[in-house]
PDB file of C-alpha atoms in Angstrom:
ATOM      1  CA  MET H   1     -11.466 -11.621  14.182  1.00  0.00           C
ATOM      2  CA  ASN H   2     -13.402 -12.386  11.027  1.00  0.00           C
ATOM      3  CA  VAL H   3     -11.546 -14.433   8.436  1.00  0.00           C
ATOM      4  CA  LEU H   4     -10.219 -12.076   5.799  1.00  0.00           C
ATOM      5  CA  PRO H   5     -10.578 -12.874   2.122  1.00  0.00           C
ATOM      6  CA  PRO H   6      -7.394 -13.754   0.207  1.00  0.00           C
ATOM      7  CA  ALA H   7      -4.916 -10.999  -0.667  1.00  0.00           C
ATOM      8  CA  ASP H   8      -6.398  -8.478  -3.025  1.00  0.00           C
ATOM      9  CA  LEU H   9      -3.405  -6.699  -4.494  1.00  0.00           C
ATOM     10  CA  PRO H  10      -4.046  -5.162  -7.897  1.00  0.00           C
ATOM     11  CA  VAL H  11      -3.179  -7.451 -10.780  1.00  0.00           C
ATOM     12  CA  ARG H  12       0.210  -6.527 -12.188  1.00  0.00           C
ATOM     13  CA  LEU H  13      -0.214  -6.543 -15.952  1.00  0.00           C
ATOM     14  CA  THR H  14       3.135  -4.952 -16.726  1.00  0.00           C
ATOM     15  CA  ARG H  15       6.743  -5.570 -15.733  1.00  0.00           C
ATOM     16  CA  PHE H  16       8.371  -3.891 -12.745  1.00  0.00           C
ATOM     17  CA  PHE H  17      11.461  -1.787 -13.428  1.00  0.00           C
ATOM     18  CA  GLY H  18      14.376  -0.391 -11.515  1.00  0.00           C
ATOM     19  CA  ARG H  19      13.478  -0.774  -7.853  1.00  0.00           C
ATOM     20  CA  ARG H  20      14.538  -4.310  -6.891  1.00  0.00           C
ATOM     21  CA  THR H  21      17.078  -3.133  -4.307  1.00  0.00           C
ATOM     22  CA  GLU H  22      14.612  -0.656  -2.774  1.00  0.00           C
ATOM     23  CA  THR H  23      11.927  -3.345  -2.653  1.00  0.00           C
ATOM     24  CA  THR H  24      14.230  -5.733  -0.807  1.00  0.00           C
ATOM     25  CA  GLU H  25      15.256  -3.055   1.700  1.00  0.00           C
ATOM     26  CA  LEU H  26      11.648  -1.977   2.260  1.00  0.00           C
ATOM     27  CA  ALA H  27      10.548  -5.589   2.776  1.00  0.00           C
ATOM     28  CA  TRP H  28      13.120  -5.810   5.562  1.00  0.00           C
ATOM     29  CA  MET H  29      11.687  -2.615   7.080  1.00  0.00           C
ATOM     30  CA  VAL H  30       8.098  -3.901   6.986  1.00  0.00           C
ATOM     31  CA  ASP H  31       9.103  -6.552   9.516  1.00  0.00           C
ATOM     32  CA  ARG H  32      10.597  -3.974  11.851  1.00  0.00           C
ATOM     33  CA  VAL H  33       8.140  -1.060  11.807  1.00  0.00           C
ATOM     34  CA  THR H  34       4.370  -1.009  12.029  1.00  0.00           C
ATOM     35  CA  LEU H  35       3.904   2.143   9.959  1.00  0.00           C
ATOM     36  CA  LEU H  36       5.874   2.757   6.780  1.00  0.00           C
ATOM     37  CA  THR H  37       5.044   5.577   4.364  1.00  0.00           C
ATOM     38  CA  LEU H  38       6.361   5.816   0.821  1.00  0.00           C
ATOM     39  CA  VAL H  39       6.509   9.510  -0.063  1.00  0.00           C
ATOM     40  CA  GLY H  40       7.274  11.023  -3.435  1.00  0.00           C
ATOM     41  CA  ALA H  41       6.214  13.192  -6.325  1.00  0.00           C
ATOM     42  CA  PRO H  42       3.180  12.305  -8.437  1.00  0.00           C
ATOM     43  CA  GLY H  43       3.988   9.570 -10.934  1.00  0.00           C
ATOM     44  CA  CYS H  44       7.279   8.471  -9.363  1.00  0.00           C
ATOM     45  CA  GLY H  45       6.002   4.932  -8.781  1.00  0.00           C
ATOM     46  CA  LYS H  46       4.833   4.888  -5.149  1.00  0.00           C
ATOM     47  CA  THR H  47       1.745   2.777  -5.883  1.00  0.00           C
ATOM     48  CA  ARG H  48       3.598   0.241  -8.008  1.00  0.00           C
ATOM     49  CA  LEU H  49       6.360  -0.011  -5.422  1.00  0.00           C
ATOM     50  CA  GLY H  50       3.732  -0.543  -2.716  1.00  0.00           C
ATOM     51  CA  VAL H  51       2.043  -3.296  -4.745  1.00  0.00           C
ATOM     52  CA  GLU H  52       5.352  -5.052  -5.431  1.00  0.00           C
ATOM     53  CA  LEU H  53       6.300  -4.766  -1.775  1.00  0.00           C
ATOM     54  CA  GLY H  54       2.925  -6.151  -0.700  1.00  0.00           C
ATOM     55  CA  ALA H  55       3.310  -9.122  -3.025  1.00  0.00           C
ATOM     56  CA  LEU H  56       6.815  -9.804  -1.738  1.00  0.00           C
ATOM     57  CA  VAL H  57       5.900  -9.785   1.970  1.00  0.00           C
ATOM     58  CA  GLU H  58       2.409 -11.310   1.692  1.00  0.00           C
ATOM     59  CA  PRO H  59       3.543 -14.794   2.802  1.00  0.00           C
ATOM     60  CA  ARG H  60       4.841 -13.300   6.072  1.00  0.00           C
ATOM     61  CA  PHE H  61       1.368 -12.206   7.170  1.00  0.00           C
ATOM     62  CA  ARG H  62      -1.039 -14.894   8.338  1.00  0.00           C
ATOM     63  CA  ASP H  63      -4.042 -12.789   7.368  1.00  0.00           C
ATOM     64  CA  SER H  64      -2.500 -11.545   4.137  1.00  0.00           C
ATOM     65  CA  VAL H  65      -2.265  -8.104   2.570  1.00  0.00           C
ATOM     66  CA  ARG H  66      -5.175  -5.718   2.093  1.00  0.00           C
ATOM     67  CA  PHE H  67      -4.889  -3.019  -0.596  1.00  0.00           C
ATOM     68  CA  VAL H  68      -7.056   0.081  -0.172  1.00  0.00           C
ATOM     69  CA  ALA H  69      -7.166   2.529  -3.085  1.00  0.00           C
ATOM     70  CA  LEU H  70      -7.970   5.923  -1.595  1.00  0.00           C
ATOM     71  CA  GLY H  71      -7.307   8.016  -4.713  1.00  0.00           C
ATOM     72  CA  SER H  72     -10.932   8.145  -5.816  1.00  0.00           C
ATOM     73  CA  LEU H  73     -12.373   9.047  -2.420  1.00  0.00           C
ATOM     74  CA  ALA H  74     -13.886  12.522  -2.412  1.00  0.00           C
ATOM     75  CA  ASP H  75     -14.780  12.488   1.286  1.00  0.00           C
ATOM     76  CA  PRO H  76     -12.191  11.764   4.003  1.00  0.00           C
ATOM     77  CA  ALA H  77     -15.007  10.354   6.160  1.00  0.00           C
ATOM     78  CA  LEU H  78     -15.075   7.343   3.801  1.00  0.00           C
ATOM     79  CA  VAL H  79     -11.524   6.169   4.559  1.00  0.00           C
ATOM     80  CA  ALA H  80     -12.557   3.767   7.330  1.00  0.00           C
ATOM     81  CA  SER H  81     -15.387   2.374   5.191  1.00  0.00           C
ATOM     82  CA  ALA H  82     -12.974   1.757   2.310  1.00  0.00           C
ATOM     83  CA  VAL H  83     -10.631  -0.105   4.658  1.00  0.00           C
ATOM     84  CA  ALA H  84     -13.534  -2.124   6.062  1.00  0.00           C
ATOM     85  CA  VAL H  85     -14.607  -3.178   2.563  1.00  0.00           C
ATOM     86  CA  ALA H  86     -11.036  -4.237   1.703  1.00  0.00           C
ATOM     87  CA  CYS H  87     -10.845  -6.272   4.909  1.00  0.00           C
ATOM     88  CA  GLY H  88     -14.260  -7.879   4.514  1.00  0.00           C
ATOM     89  CA  VAL H  89     -15.566  -6.204   7.677  1.00  0.00           C
ATOM     90  CA  GLN H  90     -19.306  -5.532   7.717  1.00  0.00           C
ATOM     91  CA  GLU H  91     -20.712  -2.327   9.155  1.00  0.00           C
ATOM     92  CA  ARG H  92     -22.974  -2.759  12.173  1.00  0.00           C
ATOM     93  CA  PRO H  93     -26.047  -0.592  12.709  1.00  0.00           C
ATOM     94  CA  GLY H  94     -25.520   1.974  15.442  1.00  0.00           C
ATOM     95  CA  GLU H  95     -21.746   1.403  15.663  1.00  0.00           C
ATOM     96  CA  ARG H  96     -19.003   3.572  14.200  1.00  0.00           C
ATOM     97  CA  ILE H  97     -17.229   1.746  11.393  1.00  0.00           C
ATOM     98  CA  GLU H  98     -13.858   2.624  12.951  1.00  0.00           C
ATOM     99  CA  ASP H  99     -14.846   0.751  16.120  1.00  0.00           C
ATOM    100  CA  THR H 100     -16.110  -2.258  14.168  1.00  0.00           C
ATOM    101  CA  LEU H 101     -12.936  -2.307  12.094  1.00  0.00           C
ATOM    102  CA  VAL H 102     -10.613  -2.146  15.100  1.00  0.00           C
ATOM    103  CA  GLU H 103     -12.553  -4.914  16.843  1.00  0.00           C
ATOM    104  CA  ALA H 104     -12.417  -7.121  13.751  1.00  0.00           C
ATOM    105  CA  LEU H 105      -8.681  -6.560  13.193  1.00  0.00           C
ATOM    106  CA  THR H 106      -7.498  -6.722  16.810  1.00  0.00           C
ATOM    107  CA  GLY H 107      -5.931 -10.172  16.404  1.00  0.00           C
ATOM    108  CA  ALA H 108      -5.170  -9.857  12.701  1.00  0.00           C
ATOM    109  CA  GLU H 109      -1.685 -10.321  11.363  1.00  0.00           C
ATOM    110  CA  LEU H 110      -1.813  -8.346   8.153  1.00  0.00           C
ATOM    111  CA  LEU H 111      -0.288  -5.620   6.046  1.00  0.00           C
ATOM    112  CA  LEU H 112      -2.718  -2.868   5.177  1.00  0.00           C
ATOM    113  CA  VAL H 113      -1.652  -0.876   2.101  1.00  0.00           C
ATOM    114  CA  LEU H 114      -3.270   2.564   2.090  1.00  0.00           C
ATOM    115  CA  ASP H 115      -2.657   3.937  -1.405  1.00  0.00           C
ATOM    116  CA  ASN H 116      -2.782   7.637  -2.362  1.00  0.00           C
ATOM    117  CA  CYS H 117      -3.374   9.147   1.062  1.00  0.00           C
ATOM    118  CA  GLU H 118      -2.427  12.737   0.257  1.00  0.00           C
ATOM    119  CA  HIS H 119      -5.932  14.174  -0.200  1.00  0.00           C
ATOM    120  CA  VAL H 120      -7.325  12.332   2.843  1.00  0.00           C
ATOM    121  CA  VAL H 121      -4.129  12.420   4.893  1.00  0.00           C
ATOM    122  CA  ASP H 122      -5.712  13.407   8.221  1.00  0.00           C
ATOM    123  CA  ALA H 123      -8.353  10.669   8.072  1.00  0.00           C
ATOM    124  CA  ALA H 124      -5.815   8.087   6.866  1.00  0.00           C
ATOM    125  CA  ALA H 125      -3.397   9.101   9.626  1.00  0.00           C
ATOM    126  CA  ASP H 126      -6.087   8.906  12.322  1.00  0.00           C
ATOM    127  CA  LEU H 127      -7.139   5.429  11.246  1.00  0.00           C
ATOM    128  CA  ALA H 128      -3.552   4.192  10.776  1.00  0.00           C
ATOM    129  CA  ARG H 129      -2.623   5.443  14.241  1.00  0.00           C
ATOM    130  CA  ARG H 130      -5.613   3.742  15.821  1.00  0.00           C
ATOM    131  CA  LEU H 131      -4.941   0.461  14.032  1.00  0.00           C
ATOM    132  CA  VAL H 132      -1.243   0.229  14.870  1.00  0.00           C
ATOM    133  CA  VAL H 133      -1.929   1.156  18.501  1.00  0.00           C
ATOM    134  CA  THR H 134      -4.822  -1.272  19.068  1.00  0.00           C
ATOM    135  CA  CYS H 135      -3.949  -4.054  16.623  1.00  0.00           C
ATOM    136  CA  PRO H 136      -0.410  -5.105  17.578  1.00  0.00           C
ATOM    137  CA  ARG H 137       0.092  -7.479  14.636  1.00  0.00           C
ATOM    138  CA  ALA H 138      -1.235  -5.113  11.984  1.00  0.00           C
ATOM    139  CA  HIS H 139       1.241  -3.199   9.853  1.00  0.00           C
ATOM    140  CA  VAL H 140       0.378  -0.221   7.661  1.00  0.00           C
ATOM    141  CA  LEU H 141       2.132   0.716   4.433  1.00  0.00           C
ATOM    142  CA  ALA H 142       0.960   4.079   3.104  1.00  0.00           C
ATOM    143  CA  THR H 143       1.731   5.761  -0.196  1.00  0.00           C
ATOM    144  CA  SER H 144       1.350   9.512  -0.321  1.00  0.00           C
ATOM    145  CA  ARG H 145       2.802  12.756  -1.573  1.00  0.00           C
ATOM    146  CA  VAL H 146       3.162  13.761   2.081  1.00  0.00           C
ATOM    147  CA  ALA H 147       3.963  11.864   5.271  1.00  0.00           C
ATOM    148  CA  LEU H 148       1.131  10.974   7.649  1.00  0.00           C
ATOM    149  CA  GLY H 149       2.983  12.768  10.431  1.00  0.00           C
ATOM    150  CA  LEU H 150       2.550  10.119  13.123  1.00  0.00           C
ATOM    151  CA  PRO H 151       4.913   9.137  15.930  1.00  0.00           C
ATOM    152  CA  GLY H 152       6.804   5.994  14.965  1.00  0.00           C
ATOM    153  CA  GLU H 153       6.150   6.484  11.256  1.00  0.00           C
ATOM    154  CA  GLN H 154       9.083   5.477   9.070  1.00  0.00           C
ATOM    155  CA  VAL H 155       9.085   7.723   5.998  1.00  0.00           C
ATOM    156  CA  CYS H 156      10.898   6.585   2.859  1.00  0.00           C
ATOM    157  CA  GLN H 157      11.368   8.998   0.004  1.00  0.00           C
ATOM    158  CA  VAL H 158      10.688   7.409  -3.402  1.00  0.00           C
ATOM    159  CA  PRO H 159      12.935   9.099  -5.966  1.00  0.00           C
ATOM    160  CA  PRO H 160      12.260   9.129  -9.698  1.00  0.00           C
ATOM    161  CA  LEU H 161      13.574   6.126 -11.601  1.00  0.00           C
ATOM    162  CA  GLU H 162      17.180   6.231 -12.703  1.00  0.00           C
ATOM    163  CA  ILE H 163      17.547   7.176 -16.378  1.00  0.00           C
ATOM    164  CA  ALA H 164      18.353   3.649 -17.620  1.00  0.00           C
ATOM    165  CA  SER H 165      15.335   2.163 -15.829  1.00  0.00           C
ATOM    166  CA  ALA H 166      13.094   5.010 -17.010  1.00  0.00           C
ATOM    167  CA  ILE H 167      14.125   4.389 -20.619  1.00  0.00           C
ATOM    168  CA  GLU H 168      13.522   0.665 -20.211  1.00  0.00           C
ATOM    169  CA  LEU H 169      10.084   1.378 -18.693  1.00  0.00           C
ATOM    170  CA  PHE H 170       9.175   3.813 -21.484  1.00  0.00           C
ATOM    171  CA  THR H 171      10.294   1.392 -24.178  1.00  0.00           C
ATOM    172  CA  ASP H 172       8.349  -1.461 -22.596  1.00  0.00           C
ATOM    173  CA  ARG H 173       5.134   0.573 -22.240  1.00  0.00           C
ATOM    174  CA  ALA H 174       5.442   2.041 -25.738  1.00  0.00           C
ATOM    175  CA  SER H 175       5.759  -1.424 -27.242  1.00  0.00           C
ATOM    176  CA  LEU H 176       2.632  -2.499 -25.379  1.00  0.00           C
ATOM    177  CA  ALA H 177       0.665   0.546 -26.510  1.00  0.00           C
ATOM    178  CA  SER H 178       1.102   0.007 -30.226  1.00  0.00           C
ATOM    179  CA  HIS H 179       2.352  -2.765 -32.425  1.00  0.00           C
ATOM    180  CA  ASP H 180       3.232  -0.069 -34.975  1.00  0.00           C
ATOM    181  CA  PHE H 181       5.755   1.572 -32.650  1.00  0.00           C
ATOM    182  CA  PRO H 182       9.227   0.352 -33.654  1.00  0.00           C
ATOM    183  CA  VAL H 183      11.272  -0.247 -30.532  1.00  0.00           C
ATOM    184  CA  ASP H 184      14.875  -1.378 -30.671  1.00  0.00           C
ATOM    185  CA  GLY H 185      15.909  -3.233 -27.528  1.00  0.00           C
TER     186      GLY H 185
END
């Protein structure tokens, strides 16, 4: 396997609210399942929860955590290429990128975070299935509005924030948006 670059989780510029217990429980699950999907409505916090979870479990994976933002992909055929870029795997002329990726990650011990899979769900599911079957130490954490629908997939519903946490989040973000916004803590 090629040496992967250091973890590339998105920089967290804001505070995390209301999901500490869920994060702890999900971190426990990451050790026990190879495919975990966080499912929920748009805007409920699946991506942020996935990033926090990745940061929490990163020390457990010798080859780190790879974050793959799929939200901007217009073509499902680009899913494997996006994963390859995140993992530092170079395409080889005349070889399918999926094959190159699987070969490079066969001995890898990593968590692959596939974010916003819903519009490329079939391609994301195909690649996730292939990786967890052929790369025994690779784990996949997906975020999506819908489950990937794979055997062995553990699906966790991400509910909206509780009211108190939602108010705290709103107040925090509003205070960051404008210094003129009076916020009483």
